[in-house]
PDB file of C-alpha atoms and ligand atoms in Angstrom:
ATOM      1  CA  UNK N  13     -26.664 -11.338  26.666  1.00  0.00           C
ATOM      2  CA  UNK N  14     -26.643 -11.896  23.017  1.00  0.00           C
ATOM      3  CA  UNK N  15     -24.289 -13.842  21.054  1.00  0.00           C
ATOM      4  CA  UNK N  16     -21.577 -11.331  19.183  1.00  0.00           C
ATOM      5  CA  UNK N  17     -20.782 -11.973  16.425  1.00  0.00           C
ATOM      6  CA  UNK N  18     -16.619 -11.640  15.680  1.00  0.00           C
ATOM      7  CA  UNK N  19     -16.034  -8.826  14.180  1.00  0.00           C
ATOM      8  CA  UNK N  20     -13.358 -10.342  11.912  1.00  0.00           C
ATOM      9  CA  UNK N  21     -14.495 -13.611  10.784  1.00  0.00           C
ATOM     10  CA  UNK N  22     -12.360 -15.629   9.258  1.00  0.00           C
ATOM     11  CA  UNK N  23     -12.909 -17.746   5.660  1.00  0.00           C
ATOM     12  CA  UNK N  24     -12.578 -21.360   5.638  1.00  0.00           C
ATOM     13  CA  UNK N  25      -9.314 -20.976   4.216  1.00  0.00           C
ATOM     14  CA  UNK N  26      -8.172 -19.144   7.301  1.00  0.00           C
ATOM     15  CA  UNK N  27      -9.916 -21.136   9.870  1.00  0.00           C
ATOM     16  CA  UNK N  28      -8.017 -24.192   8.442  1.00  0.00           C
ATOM     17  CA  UNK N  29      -4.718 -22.119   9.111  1.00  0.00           C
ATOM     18  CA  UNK N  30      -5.325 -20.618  12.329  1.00  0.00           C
ATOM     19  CA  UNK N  31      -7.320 -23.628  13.996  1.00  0.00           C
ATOM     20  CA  UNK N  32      -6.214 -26.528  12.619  1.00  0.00           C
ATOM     21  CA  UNK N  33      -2.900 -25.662  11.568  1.00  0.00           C
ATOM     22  CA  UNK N  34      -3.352 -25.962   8.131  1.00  0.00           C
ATOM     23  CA  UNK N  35      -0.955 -25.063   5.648  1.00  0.00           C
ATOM     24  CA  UNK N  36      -1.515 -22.547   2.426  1.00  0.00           C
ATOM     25  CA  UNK N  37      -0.479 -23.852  -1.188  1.00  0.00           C
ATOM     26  CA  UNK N  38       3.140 -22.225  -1.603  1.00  0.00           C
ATOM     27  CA  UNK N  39       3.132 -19.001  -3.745  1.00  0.00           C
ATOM     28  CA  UNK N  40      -0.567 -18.534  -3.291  1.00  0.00           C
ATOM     29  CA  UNK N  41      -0.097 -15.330  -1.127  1.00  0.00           C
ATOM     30  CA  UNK N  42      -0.428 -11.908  -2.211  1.00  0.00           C
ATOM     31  CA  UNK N  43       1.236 -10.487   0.948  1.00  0.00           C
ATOM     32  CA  UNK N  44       4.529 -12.113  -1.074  1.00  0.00           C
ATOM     33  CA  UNK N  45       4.431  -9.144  -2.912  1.00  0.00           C
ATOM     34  CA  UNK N  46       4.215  -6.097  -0.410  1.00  0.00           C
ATOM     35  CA  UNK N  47       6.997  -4.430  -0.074  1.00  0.00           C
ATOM     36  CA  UNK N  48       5.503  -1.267   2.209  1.00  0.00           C
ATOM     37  CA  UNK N  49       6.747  -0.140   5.402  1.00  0.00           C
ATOM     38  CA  UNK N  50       3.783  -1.819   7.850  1.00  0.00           C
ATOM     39  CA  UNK N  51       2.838  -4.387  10.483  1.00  0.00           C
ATOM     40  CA  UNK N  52       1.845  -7.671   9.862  1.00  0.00           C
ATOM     41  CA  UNK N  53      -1.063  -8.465  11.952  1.00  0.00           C
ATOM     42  CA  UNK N  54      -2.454 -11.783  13.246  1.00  0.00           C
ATOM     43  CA  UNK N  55      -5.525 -12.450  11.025  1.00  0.00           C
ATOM     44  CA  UNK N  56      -7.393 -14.105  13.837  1.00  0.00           C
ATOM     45  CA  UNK N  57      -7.277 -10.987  16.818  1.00  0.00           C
ATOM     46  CA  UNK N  58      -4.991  -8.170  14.564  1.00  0.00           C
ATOM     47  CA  UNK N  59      -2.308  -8.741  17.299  1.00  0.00           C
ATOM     48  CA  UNK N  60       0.891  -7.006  15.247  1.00  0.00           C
ATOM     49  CA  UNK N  61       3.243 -10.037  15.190  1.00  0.00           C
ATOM     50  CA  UNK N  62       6.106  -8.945  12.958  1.00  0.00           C
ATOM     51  CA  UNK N  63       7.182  -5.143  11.823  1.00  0.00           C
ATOM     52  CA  UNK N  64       7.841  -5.110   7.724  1.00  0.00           C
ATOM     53  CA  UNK N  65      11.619  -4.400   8.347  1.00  0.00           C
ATOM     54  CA  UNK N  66      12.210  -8.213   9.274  1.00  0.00           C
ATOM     55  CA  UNK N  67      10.211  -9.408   6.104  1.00  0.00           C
ATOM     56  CA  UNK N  68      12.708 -10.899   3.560  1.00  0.00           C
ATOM     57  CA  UNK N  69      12.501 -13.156  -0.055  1.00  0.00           C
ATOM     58  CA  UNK N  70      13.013 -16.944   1.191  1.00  0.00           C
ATOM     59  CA  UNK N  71      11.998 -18.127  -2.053  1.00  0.00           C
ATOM     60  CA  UNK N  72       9.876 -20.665  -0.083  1.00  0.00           C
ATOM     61  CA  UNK N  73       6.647 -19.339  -1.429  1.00  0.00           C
ATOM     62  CA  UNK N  74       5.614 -18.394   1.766  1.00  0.00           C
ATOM     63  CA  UNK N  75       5.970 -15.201   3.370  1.00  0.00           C
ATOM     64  CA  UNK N  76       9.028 -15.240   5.433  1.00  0.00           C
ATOM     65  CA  UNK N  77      10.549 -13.129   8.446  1.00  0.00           C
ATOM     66  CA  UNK N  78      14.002 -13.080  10.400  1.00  0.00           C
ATOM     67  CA  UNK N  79      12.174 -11.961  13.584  1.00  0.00           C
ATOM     68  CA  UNK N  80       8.972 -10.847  15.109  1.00  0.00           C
ATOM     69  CA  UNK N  81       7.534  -8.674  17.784  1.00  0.00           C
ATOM     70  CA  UNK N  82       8.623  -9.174  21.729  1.00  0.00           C
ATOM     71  CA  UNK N  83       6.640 -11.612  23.229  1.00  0.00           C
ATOM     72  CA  UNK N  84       3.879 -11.677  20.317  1.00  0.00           C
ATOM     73  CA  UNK N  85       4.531 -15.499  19.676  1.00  0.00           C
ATOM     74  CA  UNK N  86       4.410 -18.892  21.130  1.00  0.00           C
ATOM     75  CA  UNK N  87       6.172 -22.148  20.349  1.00  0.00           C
ATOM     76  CA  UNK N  88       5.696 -25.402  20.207  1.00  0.00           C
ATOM     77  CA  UNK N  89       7.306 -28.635  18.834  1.00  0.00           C
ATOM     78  CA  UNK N  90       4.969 -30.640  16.146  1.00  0.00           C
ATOM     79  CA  UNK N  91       6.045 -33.717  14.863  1.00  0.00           C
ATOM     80  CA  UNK N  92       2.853 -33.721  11.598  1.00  0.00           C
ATOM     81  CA  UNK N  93       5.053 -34.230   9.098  1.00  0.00           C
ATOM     82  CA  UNK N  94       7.328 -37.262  11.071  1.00  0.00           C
ATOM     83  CA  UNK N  95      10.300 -34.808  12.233  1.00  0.00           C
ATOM     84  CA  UNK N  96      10.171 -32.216  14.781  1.00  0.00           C
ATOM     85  CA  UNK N  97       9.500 -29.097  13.799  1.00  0.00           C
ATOM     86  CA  UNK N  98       8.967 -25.764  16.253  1.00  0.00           C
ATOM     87  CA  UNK N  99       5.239 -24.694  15.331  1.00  0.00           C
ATOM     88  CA  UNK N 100       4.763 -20.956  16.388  1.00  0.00           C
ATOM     89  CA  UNK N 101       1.505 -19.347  16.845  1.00  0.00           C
ATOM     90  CA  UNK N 102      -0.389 -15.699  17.698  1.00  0.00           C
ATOM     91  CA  UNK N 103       0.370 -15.525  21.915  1.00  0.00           C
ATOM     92  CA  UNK N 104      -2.654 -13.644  22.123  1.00  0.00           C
ATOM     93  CA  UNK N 105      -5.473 -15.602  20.566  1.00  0.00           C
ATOM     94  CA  UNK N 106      -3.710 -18.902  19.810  1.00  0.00           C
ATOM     95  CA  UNK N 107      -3.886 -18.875  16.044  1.00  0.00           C
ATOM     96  CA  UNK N 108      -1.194 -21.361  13.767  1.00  0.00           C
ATOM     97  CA  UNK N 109       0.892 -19.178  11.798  1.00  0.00           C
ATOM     98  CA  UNK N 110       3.944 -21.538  10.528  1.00  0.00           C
ATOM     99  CA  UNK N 111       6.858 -22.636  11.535  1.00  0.00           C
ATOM    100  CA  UNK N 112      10.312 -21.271  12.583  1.00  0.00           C
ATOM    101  CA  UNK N 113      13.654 -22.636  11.379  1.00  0.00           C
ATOM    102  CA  UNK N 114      17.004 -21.898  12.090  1.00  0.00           C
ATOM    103  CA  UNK N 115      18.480 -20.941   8.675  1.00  0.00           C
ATOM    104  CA  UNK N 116      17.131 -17.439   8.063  1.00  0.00           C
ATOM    105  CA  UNK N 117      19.737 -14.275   7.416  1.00  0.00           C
ATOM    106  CA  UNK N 118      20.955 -11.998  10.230  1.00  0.00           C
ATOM    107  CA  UNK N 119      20.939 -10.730  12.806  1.00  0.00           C
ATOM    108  CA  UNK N 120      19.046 -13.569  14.334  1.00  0.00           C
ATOM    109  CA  UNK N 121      19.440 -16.729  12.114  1.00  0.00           C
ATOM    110  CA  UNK N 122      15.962 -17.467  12.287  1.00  0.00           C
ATOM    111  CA  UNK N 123      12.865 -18.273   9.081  1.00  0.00           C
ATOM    112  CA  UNK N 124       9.641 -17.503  10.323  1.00  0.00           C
ATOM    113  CA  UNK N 125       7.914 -19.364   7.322  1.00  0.00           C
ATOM    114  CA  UNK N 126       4.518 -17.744   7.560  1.00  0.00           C
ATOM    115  CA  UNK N 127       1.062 -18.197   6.131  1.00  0.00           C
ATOM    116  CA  UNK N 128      -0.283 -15.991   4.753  1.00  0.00           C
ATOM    117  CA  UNK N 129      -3.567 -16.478   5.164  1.00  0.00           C
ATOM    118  CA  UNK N 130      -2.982 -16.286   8.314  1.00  0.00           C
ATOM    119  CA  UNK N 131      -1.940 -12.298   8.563  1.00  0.00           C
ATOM    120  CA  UNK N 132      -2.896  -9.158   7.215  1.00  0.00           C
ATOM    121  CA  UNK N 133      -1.276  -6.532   6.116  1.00  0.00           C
ATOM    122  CA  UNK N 134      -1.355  -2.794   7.760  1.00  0.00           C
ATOM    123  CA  UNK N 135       0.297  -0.184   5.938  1.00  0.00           C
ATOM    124  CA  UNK N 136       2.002   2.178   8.293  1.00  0.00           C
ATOM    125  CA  UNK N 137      -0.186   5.294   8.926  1.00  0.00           C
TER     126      UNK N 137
HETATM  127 ZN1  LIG H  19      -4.033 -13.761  17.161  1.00  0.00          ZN
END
């Protein structure tokens, strides 16, 4: 056995993100822009975590979503910046993506504030 070497390696930027829950500068992302029909894969394993239909303009700065794929996240309740906040992250590979907050439009209620350094973007085939 050799090592293998990931086949998507990640920049500094991203590691930062994904593994040490990091947090982009706001209004640095170019995904704020797409508006194709796609996925929006974890940028760690490509695990599609939310369909383009539940993208929306927070006007956060960071690329936001009202709700994401079954099962494709986890949760978890930080306390980094002093108040509790519910951390979500990739359920497959365990990568940081952002935080979810409870004032996001309908149907759910829900902000998935997202980094995007932390996804990529797949245009539907
Ligand atoms: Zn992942």
């Amino acid at each position: 056995m050799t090592n293998d070497t990931p086949s998507c390696a990640l920049t500094p930027e991203q590691y930062r993100v994904l593994r040490e829950e990091g947090t982009e500068r706001a209004f640095s992302s170019p995904l704020l822009t797409i508006k194709e029909d796609g996925d929006y894969l974890c940028a760690g394993c490509e695990a599609p975590l939310f369909p383009s239909t539940t993208k929306f303009d927070s006007g956060t700065g960071w690329p936001s979503f009202y709700d994401a794929y079954p099962n494709a996240l986890a949760t978890k309740t930080d306390y980094h910046i002093g108040v509790a906040r519910t951390e979500y992250h990739c359920a497959r590979c365990g990568g940081h993506q952002g935080h979810v907050f409870e004032d996001g439009p309908t149907p759910t209620g829900l902000r998935y504030c997202n980094n995007g350094l932390a996804l990529t973007f797949r245009p539907k085939a």
